mmCIF file of C-alpha atoms in Angstrom:
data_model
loop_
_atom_site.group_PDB
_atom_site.id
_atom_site.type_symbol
_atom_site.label_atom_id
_atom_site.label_comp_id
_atom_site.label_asym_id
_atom_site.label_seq_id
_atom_site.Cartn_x
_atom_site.Cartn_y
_atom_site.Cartn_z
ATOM 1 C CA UNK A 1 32.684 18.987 -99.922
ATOM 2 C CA UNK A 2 30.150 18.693 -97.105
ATOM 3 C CA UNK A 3 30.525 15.998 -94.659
ATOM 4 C CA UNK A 4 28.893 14.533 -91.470
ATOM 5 C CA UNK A 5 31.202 14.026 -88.052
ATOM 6 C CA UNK A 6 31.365 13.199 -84.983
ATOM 7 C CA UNK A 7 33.948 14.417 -82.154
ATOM 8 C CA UNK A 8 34.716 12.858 -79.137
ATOM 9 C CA UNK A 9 37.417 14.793 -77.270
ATOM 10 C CA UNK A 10 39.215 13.532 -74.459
ATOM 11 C CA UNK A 11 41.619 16.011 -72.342
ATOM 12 C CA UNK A 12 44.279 14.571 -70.168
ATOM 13 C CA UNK A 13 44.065 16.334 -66.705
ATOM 14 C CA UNK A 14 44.264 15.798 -63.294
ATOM 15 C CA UNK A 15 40.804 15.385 -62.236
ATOM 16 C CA UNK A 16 38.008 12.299 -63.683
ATOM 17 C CA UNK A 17 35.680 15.119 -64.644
ATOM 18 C CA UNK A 18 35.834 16.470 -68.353
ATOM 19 C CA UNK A 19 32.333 18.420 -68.648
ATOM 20 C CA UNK A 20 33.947 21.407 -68.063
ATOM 21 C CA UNK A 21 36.333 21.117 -71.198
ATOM 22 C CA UNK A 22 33.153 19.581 -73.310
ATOM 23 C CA UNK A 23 31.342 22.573 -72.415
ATOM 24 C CA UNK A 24 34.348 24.455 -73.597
ATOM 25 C CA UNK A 25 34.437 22.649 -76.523
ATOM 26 C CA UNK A 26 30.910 23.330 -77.848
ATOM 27 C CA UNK A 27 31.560 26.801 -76.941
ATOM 28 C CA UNK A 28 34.526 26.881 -79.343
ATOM 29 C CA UNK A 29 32.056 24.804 -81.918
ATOM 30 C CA UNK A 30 29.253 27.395 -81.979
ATOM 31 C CA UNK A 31 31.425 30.238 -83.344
ATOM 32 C CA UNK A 32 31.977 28.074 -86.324
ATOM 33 C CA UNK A 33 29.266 27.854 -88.894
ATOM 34 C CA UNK A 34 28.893 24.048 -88.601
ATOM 35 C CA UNK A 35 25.562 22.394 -87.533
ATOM 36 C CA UNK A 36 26.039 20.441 -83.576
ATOM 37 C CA UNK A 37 24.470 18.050 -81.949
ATOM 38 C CA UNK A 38 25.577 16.882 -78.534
ATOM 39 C CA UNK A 39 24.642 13.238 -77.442
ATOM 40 C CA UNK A 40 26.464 11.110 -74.672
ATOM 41 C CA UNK A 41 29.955 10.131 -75.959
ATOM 42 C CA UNK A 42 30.467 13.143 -78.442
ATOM 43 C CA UNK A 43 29.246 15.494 -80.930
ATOM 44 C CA UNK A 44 27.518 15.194 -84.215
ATOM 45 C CA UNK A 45 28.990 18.116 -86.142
ATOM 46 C CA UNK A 46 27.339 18.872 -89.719
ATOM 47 C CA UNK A 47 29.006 21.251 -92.632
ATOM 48 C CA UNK A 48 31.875 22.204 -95.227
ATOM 49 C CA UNK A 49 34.601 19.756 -94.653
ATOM 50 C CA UNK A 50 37.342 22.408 -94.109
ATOM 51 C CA UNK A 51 34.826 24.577 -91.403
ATOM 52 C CA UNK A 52 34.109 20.895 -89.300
ATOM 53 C CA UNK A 53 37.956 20.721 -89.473
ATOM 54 C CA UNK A 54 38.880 24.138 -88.245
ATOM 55 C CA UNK A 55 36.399 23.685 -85.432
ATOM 56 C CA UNK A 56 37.806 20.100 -84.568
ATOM 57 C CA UNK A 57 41.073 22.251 -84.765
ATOM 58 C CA UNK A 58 40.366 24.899 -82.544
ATOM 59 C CA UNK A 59 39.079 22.859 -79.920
ATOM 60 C CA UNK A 60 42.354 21.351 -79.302
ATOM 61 C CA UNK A 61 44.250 24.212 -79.565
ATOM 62 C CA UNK A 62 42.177 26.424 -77.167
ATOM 63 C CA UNK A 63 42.373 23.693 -74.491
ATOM 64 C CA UNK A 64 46.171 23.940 -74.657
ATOM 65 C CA UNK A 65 45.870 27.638 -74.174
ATOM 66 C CA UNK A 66 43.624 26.614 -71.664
ATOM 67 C CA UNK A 67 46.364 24.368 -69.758
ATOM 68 C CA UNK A 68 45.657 20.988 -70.849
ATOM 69 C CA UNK A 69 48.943 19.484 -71.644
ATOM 70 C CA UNK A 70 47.526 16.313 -73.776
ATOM 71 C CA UNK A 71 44.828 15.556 -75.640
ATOM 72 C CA UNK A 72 43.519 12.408 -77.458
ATOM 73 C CA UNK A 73 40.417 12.682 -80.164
ATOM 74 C CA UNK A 74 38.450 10.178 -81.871
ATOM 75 C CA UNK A 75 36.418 11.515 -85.491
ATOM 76 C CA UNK A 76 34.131 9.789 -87.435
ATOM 77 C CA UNK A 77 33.486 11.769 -90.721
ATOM 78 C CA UNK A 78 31.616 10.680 -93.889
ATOM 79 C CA UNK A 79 31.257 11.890 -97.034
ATOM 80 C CA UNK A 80 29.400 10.844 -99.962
ATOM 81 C CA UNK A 81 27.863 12.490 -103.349
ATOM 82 C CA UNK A 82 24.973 11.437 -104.407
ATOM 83 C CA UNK A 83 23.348 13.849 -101.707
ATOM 84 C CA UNK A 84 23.447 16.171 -99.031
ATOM 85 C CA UNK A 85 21.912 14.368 -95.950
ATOM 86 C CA UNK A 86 21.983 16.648 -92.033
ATOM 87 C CA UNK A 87 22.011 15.059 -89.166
ATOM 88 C CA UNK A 88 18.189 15.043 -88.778
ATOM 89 C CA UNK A 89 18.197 13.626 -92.198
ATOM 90 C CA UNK A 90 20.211 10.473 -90.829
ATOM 91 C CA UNK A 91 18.264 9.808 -88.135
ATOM 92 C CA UNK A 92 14.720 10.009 -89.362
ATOM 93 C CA UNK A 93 15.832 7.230 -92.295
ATOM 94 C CA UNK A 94 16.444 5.090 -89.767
ATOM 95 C CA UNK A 95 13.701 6.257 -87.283
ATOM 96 C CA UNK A 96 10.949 5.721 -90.466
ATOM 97 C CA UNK A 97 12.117 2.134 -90.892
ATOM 98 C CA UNK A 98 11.946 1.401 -87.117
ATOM 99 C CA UNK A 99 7.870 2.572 -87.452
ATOM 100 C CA UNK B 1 50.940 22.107 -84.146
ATOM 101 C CA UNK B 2 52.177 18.492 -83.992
ATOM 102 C CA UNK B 3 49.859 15.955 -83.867
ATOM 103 C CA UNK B 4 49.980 11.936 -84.220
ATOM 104 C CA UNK B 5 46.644 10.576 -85.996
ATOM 105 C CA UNK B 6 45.509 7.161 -87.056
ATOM 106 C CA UNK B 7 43.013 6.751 -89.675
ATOM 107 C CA UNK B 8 40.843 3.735 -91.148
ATOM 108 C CA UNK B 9 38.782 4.790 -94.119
ATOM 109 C CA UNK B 10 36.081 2.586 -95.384
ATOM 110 C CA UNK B 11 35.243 3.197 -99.393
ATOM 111 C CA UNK B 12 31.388 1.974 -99.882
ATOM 112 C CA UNK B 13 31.725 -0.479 -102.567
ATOM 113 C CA UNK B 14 30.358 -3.426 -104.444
ATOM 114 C CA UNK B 15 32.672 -5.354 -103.391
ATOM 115 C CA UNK B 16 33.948 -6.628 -100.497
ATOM 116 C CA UNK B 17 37.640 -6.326 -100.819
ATOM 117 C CA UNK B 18 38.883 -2.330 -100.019
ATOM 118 C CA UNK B 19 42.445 -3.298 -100.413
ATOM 119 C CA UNK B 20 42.702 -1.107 -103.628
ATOM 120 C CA UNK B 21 40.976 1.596 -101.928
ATOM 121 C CA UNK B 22 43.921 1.818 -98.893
ATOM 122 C CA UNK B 23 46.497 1.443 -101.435
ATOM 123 C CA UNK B 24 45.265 4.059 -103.229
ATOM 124 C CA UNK B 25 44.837 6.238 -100.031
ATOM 125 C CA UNK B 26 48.672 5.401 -99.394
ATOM 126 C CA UNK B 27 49.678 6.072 -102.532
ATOM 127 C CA UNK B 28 48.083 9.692 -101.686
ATOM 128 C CA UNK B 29 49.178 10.283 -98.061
ATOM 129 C CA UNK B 30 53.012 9.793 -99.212
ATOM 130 C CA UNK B 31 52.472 13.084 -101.597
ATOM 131 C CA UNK B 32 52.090 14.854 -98.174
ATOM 132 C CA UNK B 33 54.996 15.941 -96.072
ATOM 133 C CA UNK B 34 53.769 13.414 -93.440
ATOM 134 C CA UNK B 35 55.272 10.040 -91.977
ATOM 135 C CA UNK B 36 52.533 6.791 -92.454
ATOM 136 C CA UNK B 37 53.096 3.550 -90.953
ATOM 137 C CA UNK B 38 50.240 1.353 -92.147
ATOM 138 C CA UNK B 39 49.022 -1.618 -89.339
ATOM 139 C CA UNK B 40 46.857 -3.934 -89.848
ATOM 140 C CA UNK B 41 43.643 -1.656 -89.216
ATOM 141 C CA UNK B 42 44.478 1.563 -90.692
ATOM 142 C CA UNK B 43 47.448 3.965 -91.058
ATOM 143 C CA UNK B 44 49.353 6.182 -88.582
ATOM 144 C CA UNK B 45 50.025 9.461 -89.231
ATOM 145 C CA UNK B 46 52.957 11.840 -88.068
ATOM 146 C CA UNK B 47 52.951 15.741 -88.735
ATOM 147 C CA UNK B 48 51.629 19.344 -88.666
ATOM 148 C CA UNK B 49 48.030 19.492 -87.850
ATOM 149 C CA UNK B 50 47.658 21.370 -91.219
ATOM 150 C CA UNK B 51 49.197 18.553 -93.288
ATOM 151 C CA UNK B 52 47.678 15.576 -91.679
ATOM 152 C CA UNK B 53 44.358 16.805 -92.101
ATOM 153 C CA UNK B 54 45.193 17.799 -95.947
ATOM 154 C CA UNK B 55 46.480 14.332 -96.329
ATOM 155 C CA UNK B 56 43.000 12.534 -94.951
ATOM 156 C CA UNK B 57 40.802 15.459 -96.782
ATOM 157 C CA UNK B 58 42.631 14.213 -100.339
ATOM 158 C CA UNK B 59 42.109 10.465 -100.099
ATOM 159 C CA UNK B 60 38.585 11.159 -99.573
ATOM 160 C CA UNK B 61 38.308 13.980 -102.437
ATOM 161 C CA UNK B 62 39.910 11.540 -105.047
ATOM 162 C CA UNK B 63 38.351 8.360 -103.571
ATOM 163 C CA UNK B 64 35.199 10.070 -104.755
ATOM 164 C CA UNK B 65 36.862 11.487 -107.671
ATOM 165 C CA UNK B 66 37.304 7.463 -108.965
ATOM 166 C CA UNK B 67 33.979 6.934 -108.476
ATOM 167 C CA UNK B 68 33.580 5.833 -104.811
ATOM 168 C CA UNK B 69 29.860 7.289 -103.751
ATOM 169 C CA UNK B 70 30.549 7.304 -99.836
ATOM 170 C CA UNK B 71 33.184 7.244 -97.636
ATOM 171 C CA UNK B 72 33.275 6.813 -93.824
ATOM 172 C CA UNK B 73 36.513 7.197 -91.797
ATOM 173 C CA UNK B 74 37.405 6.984 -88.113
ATOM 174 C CA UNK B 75 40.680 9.207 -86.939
ATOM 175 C CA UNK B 76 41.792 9.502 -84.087
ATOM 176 C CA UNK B 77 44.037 12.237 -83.378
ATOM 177 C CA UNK B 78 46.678 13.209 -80.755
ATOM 178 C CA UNK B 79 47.920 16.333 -79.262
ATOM 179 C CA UNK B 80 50.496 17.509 -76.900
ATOM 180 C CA UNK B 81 52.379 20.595 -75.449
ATOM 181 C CA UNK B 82 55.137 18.637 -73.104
ATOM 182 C CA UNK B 83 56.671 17.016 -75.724
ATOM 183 C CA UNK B 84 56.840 15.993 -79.241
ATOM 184 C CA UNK B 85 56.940 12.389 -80.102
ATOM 185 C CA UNK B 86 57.322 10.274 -82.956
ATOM 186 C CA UNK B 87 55.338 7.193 -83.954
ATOM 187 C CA UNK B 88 58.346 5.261 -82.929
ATOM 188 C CA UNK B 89 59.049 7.222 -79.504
ATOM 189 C CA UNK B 90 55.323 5.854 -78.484
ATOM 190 C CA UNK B 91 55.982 2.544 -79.681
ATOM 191 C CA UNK B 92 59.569 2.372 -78.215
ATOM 192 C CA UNK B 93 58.036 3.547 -75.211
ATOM 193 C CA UNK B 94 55.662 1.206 -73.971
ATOM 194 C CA UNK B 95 58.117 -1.793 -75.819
ATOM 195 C CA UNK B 96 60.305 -0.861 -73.003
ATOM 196 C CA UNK B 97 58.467 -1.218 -70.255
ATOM 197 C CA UNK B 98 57.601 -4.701 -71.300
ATOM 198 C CA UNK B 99 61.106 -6.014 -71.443
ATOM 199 C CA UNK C 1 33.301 -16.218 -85.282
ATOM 200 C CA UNK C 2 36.526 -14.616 -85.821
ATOM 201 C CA UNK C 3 36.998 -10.723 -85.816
ATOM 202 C CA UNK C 4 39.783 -8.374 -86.161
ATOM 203 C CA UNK C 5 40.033 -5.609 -83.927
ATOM 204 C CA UNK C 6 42.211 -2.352 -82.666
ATOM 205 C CA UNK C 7 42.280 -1.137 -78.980
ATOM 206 C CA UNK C 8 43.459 1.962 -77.815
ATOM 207 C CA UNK C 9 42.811 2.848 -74.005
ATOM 208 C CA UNK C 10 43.016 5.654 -72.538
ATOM 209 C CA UNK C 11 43.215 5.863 -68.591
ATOM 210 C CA UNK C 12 42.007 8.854 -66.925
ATOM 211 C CA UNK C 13 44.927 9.975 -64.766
ATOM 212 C CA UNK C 14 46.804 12.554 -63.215
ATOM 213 C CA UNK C 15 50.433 11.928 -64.967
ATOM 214 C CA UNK C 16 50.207 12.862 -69.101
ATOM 215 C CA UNK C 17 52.528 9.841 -69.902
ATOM 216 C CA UNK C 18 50.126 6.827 -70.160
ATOM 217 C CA UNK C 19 52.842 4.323 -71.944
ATOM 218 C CA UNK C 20 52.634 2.547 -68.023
ATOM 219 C CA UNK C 21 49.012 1.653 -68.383
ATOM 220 C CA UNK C 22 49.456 0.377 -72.414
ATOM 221 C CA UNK C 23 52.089 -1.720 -71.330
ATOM 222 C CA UNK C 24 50.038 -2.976 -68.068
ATOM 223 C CA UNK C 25 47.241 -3.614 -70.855
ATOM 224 C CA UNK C 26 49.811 -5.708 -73.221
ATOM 225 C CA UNK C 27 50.661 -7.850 -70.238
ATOM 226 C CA UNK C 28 47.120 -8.358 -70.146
ATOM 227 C CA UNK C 29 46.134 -8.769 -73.547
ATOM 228 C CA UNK C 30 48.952 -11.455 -74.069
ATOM 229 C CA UNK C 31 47.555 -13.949 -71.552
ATOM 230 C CA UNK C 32 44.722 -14.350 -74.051
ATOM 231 C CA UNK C 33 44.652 -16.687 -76.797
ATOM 232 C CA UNK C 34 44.727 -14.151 -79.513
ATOM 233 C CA UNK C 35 47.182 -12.228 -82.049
ATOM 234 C CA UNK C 36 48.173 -8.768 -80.822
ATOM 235 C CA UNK C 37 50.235 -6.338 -83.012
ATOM 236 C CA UNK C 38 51.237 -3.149 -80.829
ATOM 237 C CA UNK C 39 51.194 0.263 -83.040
ATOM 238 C CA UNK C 40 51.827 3.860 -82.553
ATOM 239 C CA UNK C 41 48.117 4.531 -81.643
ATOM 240 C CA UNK C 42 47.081 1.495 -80.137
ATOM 241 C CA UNK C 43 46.773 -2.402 -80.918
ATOM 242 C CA UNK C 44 45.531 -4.774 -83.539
ATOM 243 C CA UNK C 45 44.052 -7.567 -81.995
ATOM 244 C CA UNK C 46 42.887 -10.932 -83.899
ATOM 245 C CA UNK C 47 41.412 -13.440 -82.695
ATOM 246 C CA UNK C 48 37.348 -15.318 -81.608
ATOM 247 C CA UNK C 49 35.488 -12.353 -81.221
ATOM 248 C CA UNK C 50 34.619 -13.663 -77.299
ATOM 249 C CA UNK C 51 38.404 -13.937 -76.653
ATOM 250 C CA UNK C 52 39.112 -10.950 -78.176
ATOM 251 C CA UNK C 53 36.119 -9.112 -76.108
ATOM 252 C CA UNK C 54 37.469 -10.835 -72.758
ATOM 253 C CA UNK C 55 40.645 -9.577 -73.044
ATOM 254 C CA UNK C 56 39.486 -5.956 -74.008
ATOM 255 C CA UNK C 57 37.394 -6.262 -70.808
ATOM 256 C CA UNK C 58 40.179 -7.678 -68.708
ATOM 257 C CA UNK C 59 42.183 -4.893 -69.258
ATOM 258 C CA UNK C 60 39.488 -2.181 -68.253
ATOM 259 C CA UNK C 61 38.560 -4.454 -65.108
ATOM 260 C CA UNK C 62 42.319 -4.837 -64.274
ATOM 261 C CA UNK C 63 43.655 -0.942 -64.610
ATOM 262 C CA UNK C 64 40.555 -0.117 -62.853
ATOM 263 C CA UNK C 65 41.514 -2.734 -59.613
ATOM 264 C CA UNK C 66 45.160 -0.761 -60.284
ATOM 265 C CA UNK C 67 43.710 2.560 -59.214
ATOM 266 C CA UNK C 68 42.476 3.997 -62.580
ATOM 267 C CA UNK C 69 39.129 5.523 -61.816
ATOM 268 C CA UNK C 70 37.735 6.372 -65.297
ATOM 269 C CA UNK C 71 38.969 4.727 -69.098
ATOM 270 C CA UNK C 72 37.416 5.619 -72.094
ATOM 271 C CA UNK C 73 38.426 3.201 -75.094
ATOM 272 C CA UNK C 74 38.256 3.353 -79.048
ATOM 273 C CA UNK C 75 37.673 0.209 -80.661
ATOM 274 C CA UNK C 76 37.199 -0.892 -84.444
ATOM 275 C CA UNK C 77 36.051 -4.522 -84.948
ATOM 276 C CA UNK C 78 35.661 -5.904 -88.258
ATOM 277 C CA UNK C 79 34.168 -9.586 -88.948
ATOM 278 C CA UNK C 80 33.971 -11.498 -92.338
ATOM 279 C CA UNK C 81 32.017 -14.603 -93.729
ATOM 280 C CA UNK C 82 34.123 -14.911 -96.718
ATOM 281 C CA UNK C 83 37.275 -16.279 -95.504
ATOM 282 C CA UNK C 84 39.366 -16.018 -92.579
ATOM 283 C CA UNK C 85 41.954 -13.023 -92.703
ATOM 284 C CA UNK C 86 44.881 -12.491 -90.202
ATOM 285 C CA UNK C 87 46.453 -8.858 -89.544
ATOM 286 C CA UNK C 88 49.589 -9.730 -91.615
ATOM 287 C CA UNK C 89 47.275 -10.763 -94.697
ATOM 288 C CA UNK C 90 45.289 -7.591 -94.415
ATOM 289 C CA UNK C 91 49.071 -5.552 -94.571
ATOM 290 C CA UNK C 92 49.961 -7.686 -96.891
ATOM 291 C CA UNK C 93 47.062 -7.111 -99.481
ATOM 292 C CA UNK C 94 47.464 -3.829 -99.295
ATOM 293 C CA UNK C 95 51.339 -3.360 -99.716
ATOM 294 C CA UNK C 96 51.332 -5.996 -102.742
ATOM 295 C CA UNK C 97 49.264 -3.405 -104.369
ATOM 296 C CA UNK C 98 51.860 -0.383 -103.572
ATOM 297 C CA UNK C 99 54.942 -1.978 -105.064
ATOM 298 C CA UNK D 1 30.839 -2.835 -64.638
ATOM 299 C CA UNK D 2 28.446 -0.732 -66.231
ATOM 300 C CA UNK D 3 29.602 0.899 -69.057
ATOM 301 C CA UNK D 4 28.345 3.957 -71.536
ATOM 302 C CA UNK D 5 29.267 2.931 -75.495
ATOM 303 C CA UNK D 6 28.960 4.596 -78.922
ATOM 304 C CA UNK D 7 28.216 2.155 -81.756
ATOM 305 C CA UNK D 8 28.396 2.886 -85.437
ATOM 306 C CA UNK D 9 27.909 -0.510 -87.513
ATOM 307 C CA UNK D 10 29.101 -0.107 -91.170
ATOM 308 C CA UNK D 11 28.122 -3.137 -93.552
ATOM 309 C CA UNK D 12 30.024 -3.507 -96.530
ATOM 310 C CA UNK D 13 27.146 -4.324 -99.170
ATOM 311 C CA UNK D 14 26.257 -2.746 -103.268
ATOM 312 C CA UNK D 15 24.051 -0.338 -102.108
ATOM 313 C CA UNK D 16 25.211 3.241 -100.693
ATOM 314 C CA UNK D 17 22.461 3.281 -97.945
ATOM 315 C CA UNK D 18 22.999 1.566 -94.949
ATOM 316 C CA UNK D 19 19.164 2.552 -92.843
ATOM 317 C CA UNK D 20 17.655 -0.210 -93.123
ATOM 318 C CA UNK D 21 20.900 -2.222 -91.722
ATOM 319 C CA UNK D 22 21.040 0.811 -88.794
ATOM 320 C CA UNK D 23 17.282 -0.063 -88.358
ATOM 321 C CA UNK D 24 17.620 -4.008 -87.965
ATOM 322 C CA UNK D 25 20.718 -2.832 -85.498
ATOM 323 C CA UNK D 26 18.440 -0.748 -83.393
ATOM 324 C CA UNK D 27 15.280 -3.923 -83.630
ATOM 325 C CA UNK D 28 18.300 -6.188 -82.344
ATOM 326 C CA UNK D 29 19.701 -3.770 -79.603
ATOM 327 C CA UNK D 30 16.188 -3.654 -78.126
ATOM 328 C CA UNK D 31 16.035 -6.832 -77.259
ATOM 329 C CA UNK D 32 18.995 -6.731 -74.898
ATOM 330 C CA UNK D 33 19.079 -5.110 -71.218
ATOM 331 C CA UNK D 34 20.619 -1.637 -71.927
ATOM 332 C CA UNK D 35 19.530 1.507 -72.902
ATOM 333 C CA UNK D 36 19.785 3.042 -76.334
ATOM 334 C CA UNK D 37 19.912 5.899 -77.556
ATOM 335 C CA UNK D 38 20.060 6.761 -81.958
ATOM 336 C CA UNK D 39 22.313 9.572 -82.809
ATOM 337 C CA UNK D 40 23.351 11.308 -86.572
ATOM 338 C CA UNK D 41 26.585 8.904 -86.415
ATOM 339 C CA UNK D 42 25.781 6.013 -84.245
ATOM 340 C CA UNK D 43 23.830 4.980 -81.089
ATOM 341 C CA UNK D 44 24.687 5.750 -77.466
ATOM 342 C CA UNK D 45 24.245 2.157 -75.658
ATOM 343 C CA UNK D 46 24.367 1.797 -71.851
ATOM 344 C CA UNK D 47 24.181 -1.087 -69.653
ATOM 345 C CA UNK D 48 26.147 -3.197 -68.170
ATOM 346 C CA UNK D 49 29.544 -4.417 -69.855
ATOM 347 C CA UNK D 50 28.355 -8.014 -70.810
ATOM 348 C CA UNK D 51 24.843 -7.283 -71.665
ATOM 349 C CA UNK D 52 26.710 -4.457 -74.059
ATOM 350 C CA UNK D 53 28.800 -6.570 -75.882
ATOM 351 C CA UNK D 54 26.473 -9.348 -76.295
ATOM 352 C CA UNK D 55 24.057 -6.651 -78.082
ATOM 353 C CA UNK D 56 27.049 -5.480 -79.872
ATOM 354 C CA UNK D 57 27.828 -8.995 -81.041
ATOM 355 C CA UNK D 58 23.782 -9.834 -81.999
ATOM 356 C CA UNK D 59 24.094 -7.354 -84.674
ATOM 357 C CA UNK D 60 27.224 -8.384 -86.297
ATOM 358 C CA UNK D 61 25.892 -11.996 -86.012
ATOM 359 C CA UNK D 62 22.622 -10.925 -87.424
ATOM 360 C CA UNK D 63 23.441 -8.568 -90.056
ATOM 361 C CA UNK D 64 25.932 -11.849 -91.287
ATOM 362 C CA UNK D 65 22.629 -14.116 -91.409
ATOM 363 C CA UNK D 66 21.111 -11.785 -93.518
ATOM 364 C CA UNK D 67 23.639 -11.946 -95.964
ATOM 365 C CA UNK D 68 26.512 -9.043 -95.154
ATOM 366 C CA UNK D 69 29.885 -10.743 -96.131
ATOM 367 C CA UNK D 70 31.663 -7.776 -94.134
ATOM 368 C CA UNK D 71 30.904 -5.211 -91.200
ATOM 369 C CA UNK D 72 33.208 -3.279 -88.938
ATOM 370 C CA UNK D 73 32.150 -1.353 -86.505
ATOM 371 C CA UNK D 74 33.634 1.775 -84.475
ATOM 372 C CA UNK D 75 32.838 1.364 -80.670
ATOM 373 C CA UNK D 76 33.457 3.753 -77.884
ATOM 374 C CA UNK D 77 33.439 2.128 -74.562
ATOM 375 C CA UNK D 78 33.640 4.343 -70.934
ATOM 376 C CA UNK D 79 33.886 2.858 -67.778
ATOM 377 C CA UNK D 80 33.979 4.520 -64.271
ATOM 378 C CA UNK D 81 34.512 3.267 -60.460
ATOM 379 C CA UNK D 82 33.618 6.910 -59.025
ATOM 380 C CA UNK D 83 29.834 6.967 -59.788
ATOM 381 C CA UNK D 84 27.014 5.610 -62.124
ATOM 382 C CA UNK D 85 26.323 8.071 -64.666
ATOM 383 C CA UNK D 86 23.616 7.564 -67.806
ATOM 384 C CA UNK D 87 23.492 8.710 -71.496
ATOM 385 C CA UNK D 88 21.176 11.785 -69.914
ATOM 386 C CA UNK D 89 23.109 12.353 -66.818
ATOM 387 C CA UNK D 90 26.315 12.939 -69.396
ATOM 388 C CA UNK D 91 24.552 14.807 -71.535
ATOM 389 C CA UNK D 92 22.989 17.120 -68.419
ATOM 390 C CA UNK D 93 26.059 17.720 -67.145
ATOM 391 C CA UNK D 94 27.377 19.563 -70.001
ATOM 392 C CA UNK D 95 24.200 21.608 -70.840
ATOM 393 C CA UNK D 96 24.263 22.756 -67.266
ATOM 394 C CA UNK D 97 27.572 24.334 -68.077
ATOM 395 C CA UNK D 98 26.470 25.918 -71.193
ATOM 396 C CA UNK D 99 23.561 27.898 -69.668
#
């Protein structure tokens, strides 16, 4: 089952910034063979439904090896079967109509 | 890994009524060695990592399986090192501090 | 027009427990005139969708005068033209079907 | 308050694509103040908080006049006192990392 998400991680820790665990975080994403896409509040991520999942799971537990003590995610992830649509394929059904 | 999730999924139907559609998902997260607690927009949900994410991956596999084309969810999903605490602990928690 | 909604708000801080802030954000939240409904990962709030958007935005404005430099919130909002459905009907629909 | 959101508008309708809803959406969010930005599972809005949430409301109130009996929506909503930071700037700051 393929499926479209998106990930929005957000690590509790003691300073406002979080790019640095993002940017850990799309590290940990690329070694999984899922399709990304950053944008500003998250990540598209694109592929089997049990590869998106090990990725969403090995982000949190490599930034608890990392030191962060909490972390709170929000996931959006659709599925459907009638076809197999990427991420570019979402966005350029709506960008045609917008034309 | 622990983990406390919440998830709302959203069956893509003819009609407008999904109640069928959650009690069917319920029906299928209490096969799963999990603890729900359904509100009144969506359903917590209490256990390993492993078995939460089992639980959500089969109410979308036999959602589809009855015929539902697409299915979008939104999850959120908790993690922490410090301490490990129940749907009820959280609750109990801030119901305290507002006595 | 109406809407039901869920709120969970997470305050970028130094401490991991944020049950302080949730329960600064029910005290909030309650001096609004809608229906709130506290669960394990946040709160189901019903109510005129500019009421309902107030109070979400008093409690960002407020943590933020209390110190809290960053908060990053998950909401769901669902409206309806078909009839007029409180958070205790939409459990309700749903567990009628699971007994 | 400025604030950076995520929006991702689902209508409840017969049909199992939803573009040309996401496209009305994006014809509606245009008219408003803020900056937009389409992704594969929603569209980055910033702006400032009213101006947001008046956008946000437009296209449930819209998408209802055109005859969708039921939407809900997931929302994302950030707010920061420390410093004024666009969709790009976010973005930037993590890709700056990853090189």
């Amino acid at each position: 089952m393929k499926c479209m998400a998106d990930l929005c991680v957000i690590p509790f820790k003691e300073t406002v910034s979080v790019a640095d665990e993002i940017a850990q975080c799309h590290r940990i994403l690329k070694t999984f063979d899922i399709t990304i896409q950053l944008h500003g509040y998250g990540t598209n991520l694109y592929g089997e439904w049990d590869e998106v999942f090990a990725a969403i799971k090995a982000c949190h537990e490599q930034l608890h090896d990392s030191g962060i003590v909490r972390i709170s995610s929000t996931i959006k992830v659709g599925t459907r079967t009638d076809k197999d649509q990427t991420i570019n394929d979402k966005i350029e059904s709506v960008e045609r109509r917008l034309k």
